[in-house]
């Protein structure tokens, strides 16, 4: 297998795979905005339309126009607005949102929804996108989905599968010529180290955040992940927040996320963090760049 390295005048390319519209703005948005503004070709791929989501903004929850029938089209427009703010390209895979089941025992997922599909079947449109877009880097969720939503877990499964299948010349040649992505990262944005650092800073400054303190109680050492790669996003926190607010039905603009000041974030933890899950090129860890090691040469991939 050969990994094609970018030439000196070639645009660096990445794809960020997400479950629902709004996930791209709450997970890794500072990184994608930064790379797009630095000249990389950044494509956000959203697997579902968020059809089974609810209106989460208290200001809009009683809006009679936001019926279940119209919410998917509203969320598509919100995604378009966020895409413009982030400065990225965007594609839909077209799967149907699985919803977040509740109850004890949990009810079965709706027939035909994204999370119920066989992994290889669900990975096919992502394989096609990878072969067409030819990214050097892919970002996705960890095996727990970042949190255990069935669609987020399925995103991990199809991303890992597509990473392998897109490079396999024997798999579905009708989906395009094989392409070997150099590096696959897990987004690791919600972790104990980051929240602890921000909470300590706020307490020390005399402005503790009660919601953040409550959130901290959910974390222990068992939730820690390996942080291999930290991307400086201090200049992109405003872009991230604007993109998240663009998903007006999904975000409480007065919620705890927006009550953490940028100064506090910058002082305590000004990076977005990733775990390098697979690399087909030689790497030196830790990194401060998702494209680290992708420089001006053509090399043979590791087995």
PDB file of C-alpha atoms in Angstrom:
ATOM      1  CA  UNK A   1       0.000   0.000   0.000  1.00  0.00           C
ATOM      2  CA  UNK A   2       1.307   3.447  -0.936  1.00  0.00           C
ATOM      3  CA  UNK A   3       0.351   6.636   0.873  1.00  0.00           C
ATOM      4  CA  UNK A   4       0.509   9.549  -1.533  1.00  0.00           C
ATOM      5  CA  UNK A   5       2.107  12.450   0.272  1.00  0.00           C
ATOM      6  CA  UNK A   6       1.198  16.015  -0.715  1.00  0.00           C
ATOM      7  CA  UNK A   7       3.596  17.765  -3.059  1.00  0.00           C
ATOM      8  CA  UNK A   8       4.942  21.224  -2.113  1.00  0.00           C
ATOM      9  CA  UNK A   9       2.194  23.027  -4.028  1.00  0.00           C
ATOM     10  CA  UNK A  10      -0.631  20.609  -3.194  1.00  0.00           C
ATOM     11  CA  UNK A  11      -3.510  21.499  -0.897  1.00  0.00           C
ATOM     12  CA  UNK A  12      -3.676  19.521   2.329  1.00  0.00           C
ATOM     13  CA  UNK A  13      -7.010  17.722   2.711  1.00  0.00           C
ATOM     14  CA  UNK A  14      -9.003  16.401   5.647  1.00  0.00           C
ATOM     15  CA  UNK A  15     -12.466  15.020   6.303  1.00  0.00           C
ATOM     16  CA  UNK A  16     -14.258  15.266   9.645  1.00  0.00           C
ATOM     17  CA  UNK A  17     -16.997  12.648  10.060  1.00  0.00           C
ATOM     18  CA  UNK A  18     -19.939  13.513  12.314  1.00  0.00           C
ATOM     19  CA  UNK A  19     -23.276  12.002  13.265  1.00  0.00           C
ATOM     20  CA  UNK A  20     -25.750  14.913  13.233  1.00  0.00           C
ATOM     21  CA  UNK A  21     -25.916  18.554  12.177  1.00  0.00           C
ATOM     22  CA  UNK A  22     -24.475  20.550  15.121  1.00  0.00           C
ATOM     23  CA  UNK A  23     -21.864  17.906  16.062  1.00  0.00           C
ATOM     24  CA  UNK A  24     -19.347  19.536  13.719  1.00  0.00           C
ATOM     25  CA  UNK A  25     -19.686  22.781  15.694  1.00  0.00           C
ATOM     26  CA  UNK A  26     -19.319  21.266  19.170  1.00  0.00           C
ATOM     27  CA  UNK A  27     -16.534  18.778  18.399  1.00  0.00           C
ATOM     28  CA  UNK A  28     -13.392  19.960  16.655  1.00  0.00           C
ATOM     29  CA  UNK A  29     -14.862  23.138  15.173  1.00  0.00           C
ATOM     30  CA  UNK A  30     -11.890  25.281  16.137  1.00  0.00           C
ATOM     31  CA  UNK A  31      -9.546  22.877  14.372  1.00  0.00           C
ATOM     32  CA  UNK A  32     -11.558  22.652  11.167  1.00  0.00           C
ATOM     33  CA  UNK A  33     -12.008  26.424  11.048  1.00  0.00           C
ATOM     34  CA  UNK A  34      -8.295  26.948  11.604  1.00  0.00           C
ATOM     35  CA  UNK A  35      -7.203  24.507   8.912  1.00  0.00           C
ATOM     36  CA  UNK A  36      -9.726  25.877   6.428  1.00  0.00           C
ATOM     37  CA  UNK A  37      -8.479  29.412   6.987  1.00  0.00           C
ATOM     38  CA  UNK A  38      -4.895  28.242   6.624  1.00  0.00           C
ATOM     39  CA  UNK A  39      -5.718  26.906   3.166  1.00  0.00           C
ATOM     40  CA  UNK A  40      -6.505  23.232   3.710  1.00  0.00           C
ATOM     41  CA  UNK A  41      -9.470  21.617   1.995  1.00  0.00           C
ATOM     42  CA  UNK A  42     -11.678  20.661   4.934  1.00  0.00           C
ATOM     43  CA  UNK A  43     -14.841  18.649   4.343  1.00  0.00           C
ATOM     44  CA  UNK A  44     -17.348  17.954   7.094  1.00  0.00           C
ATOM     45  CA  UNK A  45     -19.339  14.793   6.417  1.00  0.00           C
ATOM     46  CA  UNK A  46     -22.621  14.495   8.321  1.00  0.00           C
ATOM     47  CA  UNK A  47     -24.059  10.994   8.403  1.00  0.00           C
ATOM     48  CA  UNK A  48     -27.692  11.754   9.332  1.00  0.00           C
ATOM     49  CA  UNK A  49     -30.089  14.654   9.113  1.00  0.00           C
ATOM     50  CA  UNK A  50     -30.893  14.748  12.819  1.00  0.00           C
ATOM     51  CA  UNK A  51     -34.492  13.903  11.960  1.00  0.00           C
ATOM     52  CA  UNK A  52     -35.308  12.486  15.390  1.00  0.00           C
ATOM     53  CA  UNK A  53     -33.812  15.344  17.350  1.00  0.00           C
ATOM     54  CA  UNK A  54     -35.805  17.739  19.495  1.00  0.00           C
ATOM     55  CA  UNK A  55     -35.858  21.514  19.866  1.00  0.00           C
ATOM     56  CA  UNK A  56     -33.376  22.062  22.700  1.00  0.00           C
ATOM     57  CA  UNK A  57     -33.292  25.859  22.755  1.00  0.00           C
ATOM     58  CA  UNK A  58     -35.701  27.014  25.509  1.00  0.00           C
ATOM     59  CA  UNK A  59     -36.418  30.186  23.549  1.00  0.00           C
ATOM     60  CA  UNK A  60     -37.735  28.153  20.606  1.00  0.00           C
ATOM     61  CA  UNK A  61     -39.220  25.131  22.326  1.00  0.00           C
ATOM     62  CA  UNK A  62     -42.770  26.499  22.208  1.00  0.00           C
ATOM     63  CA  UNK A  63     -42.523  27.886  18.676  1.00  0.00           C
ATOM     64  CA  UNK A  64     -45.579  26.388  16.906  1.00  0.00           C
ATOM     65  CA  UNK A  65     -43.838  26.556  13.526  1.00  0.00           C
ATOM     66  CA  UNK A  66     -41.127  24.097  14.605  1.00  0.00           C
ATOM     67  CA  UNK A  67     -43.105  20.923  14.089  1.00  0.00           C
ATOM     68  CA  UNK A  68     -41.547  17.490  13.726  1.00  0.00           C
ATOM     69  CA  UNK A  69     -42.281  17.625   9.989  1.00  0.00           C
ATOM     70  CA  UNK A  70     -40.338  20.820   9.342  1.00  0.00           C
ATOM     71  CA  UNK A  71     -37.470  20.308  11.781  1.00  0.00           C
ATOM     72  CA  UNK A  72     -35.290  18.338   9.313  1.00  0.00           C
ATOM     73  CA  UNK A  73     -35.366  21.172   6.778  1.00  0.00           C
ATOM     74  CA  UNK A  74     -34.680  23.713   9.516  1.00  0.00           C
ATOM     75  CA  UNK A  75     -31.668  21.715  10.647  1.00  0.00           C
ATOM     76  CA  UNK A  76     -30.363  21.530   7.089  1.00  0.00           C
ATOM     77  CA  UNK A  77     -30.445  25.309   6.878  1.00  0.00           C
ATOM     78  CA  UNK A  78     -28.755  25.572  10.265  1.00  0.00           C
ATOM     79  CA  UNK A  79     -26.032  23.262   8.974  1.00  0.00           C
ATOM     80  CA  UNK A  80     -25.567  25.453   5.905  1.00  0.00           C
ATOM     81  CA  UNK A  81     -25.231  28.505   8.144  1.00  0.00           C
ATOM     82  CA  UNK A  82     -22.647  26.783  10.351  1.00  0.00           C
ATOM     83  CA  UNK A  83     -20.746  25.554   7.304  1.00  0.00           C
ATOM     84  CA  UNK A  84     -20.417  29.111   6.028  1.00  0.00           C
ATOM     85  CA  UNK A  85     -19.172  30.335   9.408  1.00  0.00           C
ATOM     86  CA  UNK A  86     -16.571  27.575   9.669  1.00  0.00           C
ATOM     87  CA  UNK A  87     -15.450  28.044   6.072  1.00  0.00           C
ATOM     88  CA  UNK A  88     -15.548  24.325   5.288  1.00  0.00           C
ATOM     89  CA  UNK A  89     -17.067  22.137   2.596  1.00  0.00           C
ATOM     90  CA  UNK A  90     -19.935  19.898   3.606  1.00  0.00           C
ATOM     91  CA  UNK A  91     -21.577  16.675   2.446  1.00  0.00           C
ATOM     92  CA  UNK A  92     -24.492  14.593   3.718  1.00  0.00           C
ATOM     93  CA  UNK A  93     -24.332  10.804   3.698  1.00  0.00           C
ATOM     94  CA  UNK A  94     -28.122  10.645   3.799  1.00  0.00           C
ATOM     95  CA  UNK A  95     -28.796   8.187   6.614  1.00  0.00           C
ATOM     96  CA  UNK A  96     -31.755   8.516   8.977  1.00  0.00           C
ATOM     97  CA  UNK A  97     -31.165   9.605  12.573  1.00  0.00           C
ATOM     98  CA  UNK A  98     -31.595   6.758  15.057  1.00  0.00           C
ATOM     99  CA  UNK A  99     -32.714   8.930  17.952  1.00  0.00           C
ATOM    100  CA  UNK A 100     -31.535   8.487  21.529  1.00  0.00           C
ATOM    101  CA  UNK A 101     -33.516   5.638  23.103  1.00  0.00           C
ATOM    102  CA  UNK A 102     -34.677   6.048  26.687  1.00  0.00           C
ATOM    103  CA  UNK A 103     -36.244   3.653  29.146  1.00  0.00           C
ATOM    104  CA  UNK A 104     -35.460   0.526  31.124  1.00  0.00           C
ATOM    105  CA  UNK A 105     -35.163  -1.667  29.260  1.00  0.00           C
ATOM    106  CA  UNK A 106     -34.201   0.457  26.256  1.00  0.00           C
ATOM    107  CA  UNK A 107     -36.658   0.212  23.370  1.00  0.00           C
ATOM    108  CA  UNK A 108     -35.448  -1.125  20.024  1.00  0.00           C
ATOM    109  CA  UNK A 109     -34.090   1.372  17.529  1.00  0.00           C
ATOM    110  CA  UNK A 110     -36.350   2.347  14.616  1.00  0.00           C
ATOM    111  CA  UNK A 111     -36.139   0.000  11.663  1.00  0.00           C
ATOM    112  CA  UNK A 112     -33.770   1.168   8.934  1.00  0.00           C
ATOM    113  CA  UNK A 113     -32.122   3.913  10.963  1.00  0.00           C
ATOM    114  CA  UNK A 114     -28.398   4.591  10.714  1.00  0.00           C
ATOM    115  CA  UNK A 115     -27.293   2.674  13.802  1.00  0.00           C
ATOM    116  CA  UNK A 116     -29.090  -0.528  12.751  1.00  0.00           C
ATOM    117  CA  UNK A 117     -27.364  -0.862   9.377  1.00  0.00           C
ATOM    118  CA  UNK A 118     -24.561  -3.364   8.785  1.00  0.00           C
ATOM    119  CA  UNK A 119     -21.249  -1.549   9.101  1.00  0.00           C
ATOM    120  CA  UNK A 120     -19.934  -2.358   5.636  1.00  0.00           C
ATOM    121  CA  UNK A 121     -23.210  -1.268   4.044  1.00  0.00           C
ATOM    122  CA  UNK A 122     -23.232   2.009   5.966  1.00  0.00           C
ATOM    123  CA  UNK A 123     -19.553   2.591   5.182  1.00  0.00           C
ATOM    124  CA  UNK A 124     -20.019   2.465   1.408  1.00  0.00           C
ATOM    125  CA  UNK A 125     -20.991   6.127   0.851  1.00  0.00           C
ATOM    126  CA  UNK A 126     -18.131   7.177   3.120  1.00  0.00           C
ATOM    127  CA  UNK A 127     -15.732   5.025   1.100  1.00  0.00           C
ATOM    128  CA  UNK A 128     -16.981   6.754  -2.052  1.00  0.00           C
ATOM    129  CA  UNK A 129     -16.426  10.171  -0.474  1.00  0.00           C
ATOM    130  CA  UNK A 130     -12.921   9.243   0.677  1.00  0.00           C
ATOM    131  CA  UNK A 131     -11.928   7.974  -2.756  1.00  0.00           C
ATOM    132  CA  UNK A 132     -13.296  11.100  -4.411  1.00  0.00           C
ATOM    133  CA  UNK A 133     -11.984  13.665  -1.917  1.00  0.00           C
ATOM    134  CA  UNK A 134      -8.647  11.890  -1.275  1.00  0.00           C
ATOM    135  CA  UNK A 135      -8.071  13.230   2.248  1.00  0.00           C
ATOM    136  CA  UNK A 136      -4.722  12.960   3.968  1.00  0.00           C
ATOM    137  CA  UNK A 137      -6.394  12.994   7.404  1.00  0.00           C
ATOM    138  CA  UNK A 138      -9.731  11.793   8.783  1.00  0.00           C
ATOM    139  CA  UNK A 139     -11.193  12.711  12.171  1.00  0.00           C
ATOM    140  CA  UNK A 140     -14.019  10.813  13.837  1.00  0.00           C
ATOM    141  CA  UNK A 141     -15.296   9.704  17.266  1.00  0.00           C
ATOM    142  CA  UNK A 142     -13.786   7.057  19.519  1.00  0.00           C
ATOM    143  CA  UNK A 143     -15.291   3.592  19.932  1.00  0.00           C
ATOM    144  CA  UNK A 144     -17.692   4.940  22.569  1.00  0.00           C
ATOM    145  CA  UNK A 145     -18.896   7.638  20.204  1.00  0.00           C
ATOM    146  CA  UNK A 146     -17.591  10.379  22.483  1.00  0.00           C
ATOM    147  CA  UNK A 147     -20.754   9.584  24.414  1.00  0.00           C
ATOM    148  CA  UNK A 148     -22.918   6.509  23.936  1.00  0.00           C
ATOM    149  CA  UNK A 149     -25.422   7.727  21.362  1.00  0.00           C
ATOM    150  CA  UNK A 150     -26.028   4.875  18.899  1.00  0.00           C
ATOM    151  CA  UNK A 151     -25.358   7.115  15.893  1.00  0.00           C
ATOM    152  CA  UNK A 152     -22.058   8.316  17.351  1.00  0.00           C
ATOM    153  CA  UNK A 153     -20.933   4.745  17.933  1.00  0.00           C
ATOM    154  CA  UNK A 154     -21.917   3.865  14.369  1.00  0.00           C
ATOM    155  CA  UNK A 155     -19.890   6.844  13.102  1.00  0.00           C
ATOM    156  CA  UNK A 156     -16.817   5.329  14.709  1.00  0.00           C
ATOM    157  CA  UNK A 157     -17.524   1.936  13.191  1.00  0.00           C
ATOM    158  CA  UNK A 158     -18.034   3.146   9.644  1.00  0.00           C
ATOM    159  CA  UNK A 159     -15.085   5.552   9.831  1.00  0.00           C
ATOM    160  CA  UNK A 160     -12.671   2.820  10.901  1.00  0.00           C
ATOM    161  CA  UNK A 161     -14.132   0.519   8.256  1.00  0.00           C
ATOM    162  CA  UNK A 162     -13.908   3.168   5.530  1.00  0.00           C
ATOM    163  CA  UNK A 163     -10.298   3.927   6.483  1.00  0.00           C
ATOM    164  CA  UNK A 164      -9.460   0.317   5.566  1.00  0.00           C
ATOM    165  CA  UNK A 165     -11.937  -0.304   2.762  1.00  0.00           C
ATOM    166  CA  UNK A 166     -11.188   2.871   0.810  1.00  0.00           C
ATOM    167  CA  UNK A 167      -7.572   1.719   0.457  1.00  0.00           C
ATOM    168  CA  UNK A 168      -8.486  -1.811  -0.630  1.00  0.00           C
ATOM    169  CA  UNK A 169      -8.422  -2.122  -4.443  1.00  0.00           C
ATOM    170  CA  UNK A 170     -10.531  -5.274  -4.209  1.00  0.00           C
ATOM    171  CA  UNK A 171     -13.399  -3.527  -2.414  1.00  0.00           C
ATOM    172  CA  UNK A 172     -16.171  -1.983  -4.535  1.00  0.00           C
ATOM    173  CA  UNK A 173     -14.131  -0.645  -7.472  1.00  0.00           C
ATOM    174  CA  UNK A 174     -17.307   1.050  -8.684  1.00  0.00           C
ATOM    175  CA  UNK A 175     -16.888   3.501  -5.786  1.00  0.00           C
ATOM    176  CA  UNK A 176     -13.679   4.913  -7.252  1.00  0.00           C
ATOM    177  CA  UNK A 177      -9.960   4.330  -7.290  1.00  0.00           C
ATOM    178  CA  UNK A 178      -8.500   3.231  -3.952  1.00  0.00           C
ATOM    179  CA  UNK A 179      -7.145   5.900  -1.629  1.00  0.00           C
ATOM    180  CA  UNK A 180      -5.104   5.349   1.527  1.00  0.00           C
ATOM    181  CA  UNK A 181      -5.725   8.002   4.177  1.00  0.00           C
ATOM    182  CA  UNK A 182      -2.479   8.662   6.025  1.00  0.00           C
ATOM    183  CA  UNK A 183      -3.860   9.305   9.522  1.00  0.00           C
ATOM    184  CA  UNK A 184      -7.069   8.560  11.437  1.00  0.00           C
ATOM    185  CA  UNK A 185      -7.777  10.600  14.572  1.00  0.00           C
ATOM    186  CA  UNK A 186     -10.346  10.316  17.328  1.00  0.00           C
ATOM    187  CA  UNK A 187     -11.741  13.657  18.502  1.00  0.00           C
ATOM    188  CA  UNK A 188     -11.216  13.890  22.245  1.00  0.00           C
ATOM    189  CA  UNK A 189     -12.879  17.145  23.191  1.00  0.00           C
ATOM    190  CA  UNK A 190     -14.777  16.223  26.343  1.00  0.00           C
ATOM    191  CA  UNK A 191     -12.263  14.848  28.800  1.00  0.00           C
ATOM    192  CA  UNK A 192     -11.445  15.116  32.472  1.00  0.00           C
ATOM    193  CA  UNK A 193      -8.118  16.898  32.050  1.00  0.00           C
ATOM    194  CA  UNK A 194      -9.610  19.765  30.095  1.00  0.00           C
ATOM    195  CA  UNK A 195     -12.647  20.272  32.302  1.00  0.00           C
ATOM    196  CA  UNK A 196     -10.510  20.031  35.439  1.00  0.00           C
ATOM    197  CA  UNK A 197      -8.123  22.687  34.170  1.00  0.00           C
ATOM    198  CA  UNK A 198     -10.937  25.074  33.264  1.00  0.00           C
ATOM    199  CA  UNK A 199     -12.757  24.458  36.562  1.00  0.00           C
ATOM    200  CA  UNK A 200      -9.570  25.116  38.554  1.00  0.00           C
ATOM    201  CA  UNK A 201      -8.967  28.345  36.658  1.00  0.00           C
ATOM    202  CA  UNK A 202     -12.510  29.569  37.282  1.00  0.00           C
ATOM    203  CA  UNK A 203     -12.325  28.731  40.975  1.00  0.00           C
ATOM    204  CA  UNK A 204      -8.972  30.495  41.295  1.00  0.00           C
ATOM    205  CA  UNK A 205     -10.378  33.570  39.578  1.00  0.00           C
ATOM    206  CA  UNK A 206     -13.301  33.690  42.010  1.00  0.00           C
ATOM    207  CA  UNK A 207     -15.918  32.815  39.395  1.00  0.00           C
ATOM    208  CA  UNK A 208     -16.661  29.088  39.710  1.00  0.00           C
ATOM    209  CA  UNK A 209     -19.054  27.614  37.154  1.00  0.00           C
ATOM    210  CA  UNK A 210     -21.645  25.475  38.953  1.00  0.00           C
ATOM    211  CA  UNK A 211     -22.707  23.569  35.843  1.00  0.00           C
ATOM    212  CA  UNK A 212     -19.092  22.758  35.023  1.00  0.00           C
ATOM    213  CA  UNK A 213     -18.496  21.552  38.569  1.00  0.00           C
ATOM    214  CA  UNK A 214     -21.518  19.266  38.270  1.00  0.00           C
ATOM    215  CA  UNK A 215     -20.240  17.978  34.940  1.00  0.00           C
ATOM    216  CA  UNK A 216     -16.892  17.211  36.541  1.00  0.00           C
ATOM    217  CA  UNK A 217     -18.614  14.749  38.859  1.00  0.00           C
ATOM    218  CA  UNK A 218     -19.314  12.525  35.832  1.00  0.00           C
ATOM    219  CA  UNK A 219     -15.635  12.079  35.063  1.00  0.00           C
ATOM    220  CA  UNK A 220     -13.062   9.852  36.714  1.00  0.00           C
ATOM    221  CA  UNK A 221      -9.756   8.368  35.642  1.00  0.00           C
ATOM    222  CA  UNK A 222     -11.528   5.606  33.742  1.00  0.00           C
ATOM    223  CA  UNK A 223     -12.747   8.186  31.217  1.00  0.00           C
ATOM    224  CA  UNK A 224      -9.249   9.483  30.429  1.00  0.00           C
ATOM    225  CA  UNK A 225      -8.016   9.017  26.874  1.00  0.00           C
ATOM    226  CA  UNK A 226      -4.581   9.283  25.368  1.00  0.00           C
ATOM    227  CA  UNK A 227      -4.044  12.826  24.122  1.00  0.00           C
ATOM    228  CA  UNK A 228      -1.517  12.502  21.314  1.00  0.00           C
ATOM    229  CA  UNK A 229      -2.288  15.676  19.413  1.00  0.00           C
ATOM    230  CA  UNK A 230      -3.268  19.124  20.665  1.00  0.00           C
ATOM    231  CA  UNK A 231      -4.316  21.818  18.196  1.00  0.00           C
ATOM    232  CA  UNK A 232      -4.039  25.462  19.255  1.00  0.00           C
ATOM    233  CA  UNK A 233      -7.470  26.988  18.625  1.00  0.00           C
ATOM    234  CA  UNK A 234      -7.221  30.090  20.804  1.00  0.00           C
ATOM    235  CA  UNK A 235      -7.859  32.348  17.804  1.00  0.00           C
ATOM    236  CA  UNK A 236     -10.904  30.325  16.705  1.00  0.00           C
ATOM    237  CA  UNK A 237     -13.063  30.128  19.821  1.00  0.00           C
ATOM    238  CA  UNK A 238     -15.357  32.865  18.546  1.00  0.00           C
ATOM    239  CA  UNK A 239     -15.798  31.106  15.205  1.00  0.00           C
ATOM    240  CA  UNK A 240     -16.582  27.872  17.036  1.00  0.00           C
ATOM    241  CA  UNK A 241     -19.204  29.579  19.197  1.00  0.00           C
ATOM    242  CA  UNK A 242     -20.794  31.368  16.242  1.00  0.00           C
ATOM    243  CA  UNK A 243     -21.049  28.086  14.347  1.00  0.00           C
ATOM    244  CA  UNK A 244     -22.656  26.398  17.332  1.00  0.00           C
ATOM    245  CA  UNK A 245     -25.161  29.234  17.757  1.00  0.00           C
ATOM    246  CA  UNK A 246     -26.083  28.798  14.087  1.00  0.00           C
ATOM    247  CA  UNK A 247     -27.789  25.564  15.171  1.00  0.00           C
ATOM    248  CA  UNK A 248     -30.429  27.654  16.876  1.00  0.00           C
ATOM    249  CA  UNK A 249     -32.889  24.825  17.514  1.00  0.00           C
ATOM    250  CA  UNK A 250     -30.227  22.687  19.163  1.00  0.00           C
ATOM    251  CA  UNK A 251     -28.350  25.086  21.420  1.00  0.00           C
ATOM    252  CA  UNK A 252     -29.315  27.110  24.465  1.00  0.00           C
ATOM    253  CA  UNK A 253     -27.547  30.452  23.870  1.00  0.00           C
ATOM    254  CA  UNK A 254     -27.663  31.076  27.615  1.00  0.00           C
ATOM    255  CA  UNK A 255     -26.392  27.617  28.517  1.00  0.00           C
ATOM    256  CA  UNK A 256     -23.292  26.717  30.523  1.00  0.00           C
ATOM    257  CA  UNK A 257     -21.120  26.188  27.448  1.00  0.00           C
ATOM    258  CA  UNK A 258     -21.338  29.877  26.578  1.00  0.00           C
ATOM    259  CA  UNK A 259     -20.834  31.031  30.156  1.00  0.00           C
ATOM    260  CA  UNK A 260     -17.200  29.934  30.124  1.00  0.00           C
ATOM    261  CA  UNK A 261     -15.331  32.985  28.881  1.00  0.00           C
ATOM    262  CA  UNK A 262     -12.784  32.748  26.110  1.00  0.00           C
ATOM    263  CA  UNK A 263     -10.203  34.233  28.464  1.00  0.00           C
ATOM    264  CA  UNK A 264     -10.773  31.334  30.850  1.00  0.00           C
ATOM    265  CA  UNK A 265     -10.475  28.770  28.066  1.00  0.00           C
ATOM    266  CA  UNK A 266      -7.353  30.387  26.663  1.00  0.00           C
ATOM    267  CA  UNK A 267      -5.707  30.553  30.072  1.00  0.00           C
ATOM    268  CA  UNK A 268      -6.659  27.042  31.153  1.00  0.00           C
ATOM    269  CA  UNK A 269      -6.725  24.895  28.024  1.00  0.00           C
ATOM    270  CA  UNK A 270      -6.523  26.577  24.617  1.00  0.00           C
ATOM    271  CA  UNK A 271      -6.396  23.458  22.483  1.00  0.00           C
ATOM    272  CA  UNK A 272      -8.683  20.913  20.870  1.00  0.00           C
ATOM    273  CA  UNK A 273      -7.393  17.447  21.503  1.00  0.00           C
ATOM    274  CA  UNK A 274      -7.150  14.243  19.505  1.00  0.00           C
ATOM    275  CA  UNK A 275      -5.967  10.679  19.791  1.00  0.00           C
ATOM    276  CA  UNK A 276      -4.022   9.392  16.796  1.00  0.00           C
ATOM    277  CA  UNK A 277      -5.730   6.035  16.338  1.00  0.00           C
ATOM    278  CA  UNK A 278      -4.006   4.774  13.186  1.00  0.00           C
ATOM    279  CA  UNK A 279      -1.133   6.176  11.160  1.00  0.00           C
ATOM    280  CA  UNK A 280       0.172   4.757   7.913  1.00  0.00           C
ATOM    281  CA  UNK A 281       3.193   7.035   8.064  1.00  0.00           C
ATOM    282  CA  UNK A 282       5.907   7.475  10.633  1.00  0.00           C
ATOM    283  CA  UNK A 283       4.993   9.882  13.414  1.00  0.00           C
ATOM    284  CA  UNK A 284       6.616  11.499  16.406  1.00  0.00           C
ATOM    285  CA  UNK A 285       4.332  12.004  19.383  1.00  0.00           C
ATOM    286  CA  UNK A 286       3.067  14.222  20.850  1.00  0.00           C
ATOM    287  CA  UNK A 287       1.936  16.384  17.932  1.00  0.00           C
ATOM    288  CA  UNK A 288       0.543  19.889  17.552  1.00  0.00           C
ATOM    289  CA  UNK A 289      -0.675  19.445  13.976  1.00  0.00           C
ATOM    290  CA  UNK A 290      -3.064  16.916  12.433  1.00  0.00           C
ATOM    291  CA  UNK A 291      -0.936  17.057   9.276  1.00  0.00           C
ATOM    292  CA  UNK A 292       2.338  16.423  11.125  1.00  0.00           C
ATOM    293  CA  UNK A 293       4.552  14.142   9.038  1.00  0.00           C
ATOM    294  CA  UNK A 294       2.721  14.874   5.799  1.00  0.00           C
ATOM    295  CA  UNK A 295       5.411  16.709   3.953  1.00  0.00           C
ATOM    296  CA  UNK A 296       6.570  16.835   0.347  1.00  0.00           C
ATOM    297  CA  UNK A 297       7.434  13.240  -0.376  1.00  0.00           C
ATOM    298  CA  UNK A 298       5.970   9.903  -1.398  1.00  0.00           C
ATOM    299  CA  UNK A 299       6.648   7.108   1.066  1.00  0.00           C
ATOM    300  CA  UNK A 300       5.644   3.501   1.503  1.00  0.00           C
ATOM    301  CA  UNK A 301       2.998   2.934   4.126  1.00  0.00           C
ATOM    302  CA  UNK A 302       3.560   0.756   7.140  1.00  0.00           C
ATOM    303  CA  UNK A 303       1.732  -2.552   7.045  1.00  0.00           C
TER     304      UNK A 303
END
